[in-house]
Amino acid sequence: MYLALKTIHSYIAVVVLLGVFIGTIYFLLSYRKKRSFQPRDRKLSVIIMSSVHTQFLLGLILYFVSPVVQQGLQDMSVTMKDPLLRLFVVEHISIMIGSVLLVTIGYSKAKRAKHDYRKFKHLYFYYGLGMFVMLLGVPWRQWLGVR
């Protein structure tokens, strides 16, 4: 189950990152062109936020079934000295929580905004910032198989 979940989490990460990137560009262009906020724009923002949340939930499940994390949680003083253990036990999850919060804040601010240009501004800014934080939290060396 662990390996299957890890594989699914990795593949969905690519889709989510691509979706957040495309959405951020779309919202930025809509803001710059002063477009009116349409129902399809709201749907797109919900789909992006939901995909980020789904990926996070998969990651959270993976966190609790991961043998690496379980080993790391046994002795945090050893974990904090080992860069790989620290990455998976502390850093990755902390950074991803931050990115999910940014995306959620962006959606909430856009939902409450009265003017269309502010809705687009909140979405492109917070989704873009959330994507940047996500990219910082990706375990690139392990993901790409670099030793």
Short mmCIF file of N, CA and C in Angstrom, two decimals, residues 93-144:
data_model
loop_
_atom_site.label_atom_id
_atom_site.label_comp_id
_atom_site.label_asym_id
_atom_site.label_seq_id
_atom_site.Cartn_x
_atom_site.Cartn_y
_atom_site.Cartn_z
N ILE A 93 6.47 18.31 5.00
CA ILE A 93 5.09 18.51 5.45
C ILE A 93 4.85 19.95 5.91
N SER A 94 5.82 20.55 6.58
CA SER A 94 5.66 21.93 7.04
C SER A 94 5.52 22.90 5.88
N ILE A 95 6.36 22.73 4.88
CA ILE A 95 6.31 23.61 3.71
C ILE A 95 5.01 23.42 2.94
N MET A 96 4.57 22.18 2.81
CA MET A 96 3.33 21.92 2.07
C MET A 96 2.10 22.44 2.81
N ILE A 97 2.12 22.39 4.13
CA ILE A 97 1.02 23.00 4.90
C ILE A 97 0.97 24.49 4.57
N GLY A 98 2.13 25.13 4.52
CA GLY A 98 2.18 26.55 4.17
C GLY A 98 1.63 26.83 2.79
N SER A 99 1.96 25.99 1.82
CA SER A 99 1.48 26.22 0.46
C SER A 99 -0.03 26.01 0.36
N VAL A 100 -0.56 25.02 1.05
CA VAL A 100 -2.01 24.78 1.06
C VAL A 100 -2.72 25.97 1.71
N LEU A 101 -2.16 26.48 2.77
CA LEU A 101 -2.75 27.66 3.43
C LEU A 101 -2.79 28.86 2.49
N LEU A 102 -1.71 29.08 1.74
CA LEU A 102 -1.68 30.21 0.81
C LEU A 102 -2.75 30.08 -0.28
N VAL A 103 -2.88 28.90 -0.84
CA VAL A 103 -3.91 28.68 -1.87
C VAL A 103 -5.30 28.89 -1.28
N THR A 104 -5.53 28.39 -0.09
CA THR A 104 -6.83 28.52 0.56
C THR A 104 -7.13 29.99 0.89
N ILE A 105 -6.14 30.71 1.36
CA ILE A 105 -6.32 32.13 1.65
C ILE A 105 -6.66 32.88 0.36
N GLY A 106 -5.96 32.56 -0.72
CA GLY A 106 -6.25 33.20 -2.00
C GLY A 106 -7.67 32.97 -2.45
N TYR A 107 -8.13 31.74 -2.34
CA TYR A 107 -9.51 31.43 -2.73
C TYR A 107 -10.50 32.19 -1.85
N SER A 108 -10.26 32.19 -0.54
CA SER A 108 -11.17 32.85 0.39
C SER A 108 -11.22 34.36 0.16
N LYS A 109 -10.07 34.97 -0.07
CA LYS A 109 -10.04 36.41 -0.33
C LYS A 109 -10.75 36.74 -1.65
N ALA A 110 -10.54 35.91 -2.67
CA ALA A 110 -11.19 36.14 -3.95
C ALA A 110 -12.71 35.99 -3.82
N LYS A 111 -13.13 35.03 -3.06
CA LYS A 111 -14.56 34.78 -2.87
C LYS A 111 -15.24 35.97 -2.20
N ARG A 112 -14.54 36.63 -1.28
CA ARG A 112 -15.10 37.75 -0.54
C ARG A 112 -14.94 39.10 -1.26
N ALA A 113 -14.06 39.15 -2.24
CA ALA A 113 -13.80 40.42 -2.93
C ALA A 113 -15.04 40.89 -3.68
N LYS A 114 -15.26 42.19 -3.66
CA LYS A 114 -16.44 42.75 -4.32
C LYS A 114 -16.18 43.07 -5.80
N HIS A 115 -14.95 43.40 -6.13
CA HIS A 115 -14.63 43.79 -7.50
C HIS A 115 -13.91 42.65 -8.22
N ASP A 116 -14.23 42.51 -9.50
CA ASP A 116 -13.67 41.41 -10.29
C ASP A 116 -12.14 41.46 -10.35
N TYR A 117 -11.58 42.66 -10.54
CA TYR A 117 -10.13 42.76 -10.64
C TYR A 117 -9.44 42.31 -9.35
N ARG A 118 -10.08 42.54 -8.20
CA ARG A 118 -9.51 42.09 -6.93
C ARG A 118 -9.59 40.57 -6.80
N LYS A 119 -10.66 39.99 -7.31
CA LYS A 119 -10.78 38.52 -7.29
C LYS A 119 -9.63 37.90 -8.05
N PHE A 120 -9.40 38.39 -9.26
CA PHE A 120 -8.30 37.86 -10.07
C PHE A 120 -6.94 38.13 -9.40
N LYS A 121 -6.80 39.31 -8.82
CA LYS A 121 -5.54 39.67 -8.17
C LYS A 121 -5.24 38.73 -7.01
N HIS A 122 -6.22 38.48 -6.17
CA HIS A 122 -6.03 37.56 -5.04
C HIS A 122 -5.68 36.16 -5.54
N LEU A 123 -6.38 35.72 -6.58
CA LEU A 123 -6.14 34.36 -7.08
C LEU A 123 -4.75 34.21 -7.68
N TYR A 124 -4.36 35.14 -8.54
CA TYR A 124 -3.03 34.96 -9.15
C TYR A 124 -1.93 35.13 -8.12
N PHE A 125 -2.09 36.07 -7.18
CA PHE A 125 -1.04 36.32 -6.21
C PHE A 125 -0.88 35.13 -5.25
N TYR A 126 -1.96 34.70 -4.62
CA TYR A 126 -1.85 33.64 -3.62
C TYR A 126 -1.63 32.27 -4.23
N TYR A 127 -2.25 32.01 -5.38
CA TYR A 127 -1.99 30.72 -6.04
C TYR A 127 -0.55 30.67 -6.53
N GLY A 128 -0.06 31.78 -7.06
CA GLY A 128 1.33 31.84 -7.51
C GLY A 128 2.31 31.70 -6.35
N LEU A 129 2.03 32.37 -5.25
CA LEU A 129 2.88 32.26 -4.07
C LEU A 129 2.83 30.84 -3.50
N GLY A 130 1.64 30.26 -3.48
CA GLY A 130 1.49 28.88 -3.02
C GLY A 130 2.27 27.91 -3.90
N MET A 131 2.25 28.14 -5.21
CA MET A 131 3.00 27.29 -6.13
C MET A 131 4.50 27.43 -5.89
N PHE A 132 4.96 28.65 -5.67
CA PHE A 132 6.37 28.88 -5.38
C PHE A 132 6.80 28.11 -4.13
N VAL A 133 5.98 28.18 -3.09
CA VAL A 133 6.28 27.47 -1.85
C VAL A 133 6.25 25.96 -2.09
N MET A 134 5.28 25.49 -2.88
CA MET A 134 5.23 24.05 -3.23
C MET A 134 6.53 23.61 -3.89
N LEU A 135 7.00 24.41 -4.83
CA LEU A 135 8.23 24.07 -5.54
C LEU A 135 9.43 24.02 -4.59
N LEU A 136 9.42 24.89 -3.59
CA LEU A 136 10.49 24.85 -2.58
C LEU A 136 10.43 23.57 -1.75
N GLY A 137 9.22 23.04 -1.56
CA GLY A 137 9.04 21.88 -0.70
C GLY A 137 9.14 20.54 -1.39
N VAL A 138 9.24 20.54 -2.71
CA VAL A 138 9.36 19.27 -3.44
C VAL A 138 10.72 18.65 -3.14
N PRO A 139 10.75 17.38 -2.75
CA PRO A 139 12.04 16.71 -2.52
C PRO A 139 12.67 16.34 -3.88
N TRP A 140 13.23 17.33 -4.55
CA TRP A 140 13.70 17.17 -5.93
C TRP A 140 14.70 16.03 -6.11
N ARG A 141 15.63 15.90 -5.21
CA ARG A 141 16.67 14.86 -5.38
C ARG A 141 16.04 13.47 -5.37
N GLN A 142 15.08 13.24 -4.48
CA GLN A 142 14.44 11.94 -4.41
C GLN A 142 13.43 11.76 -5.54
N TRP A 143 12.76 12.84 -5.90
CA TRP A 143 11.75 12.79 -6.94
C TRP A 143 12.37 12.47 -8.29
N LEU A 144 13.53 13.05 -8.55
CA LEU A 144 14.20 12.86 -9.84
C LEU A 144 15.21 11.71 -9.81
#
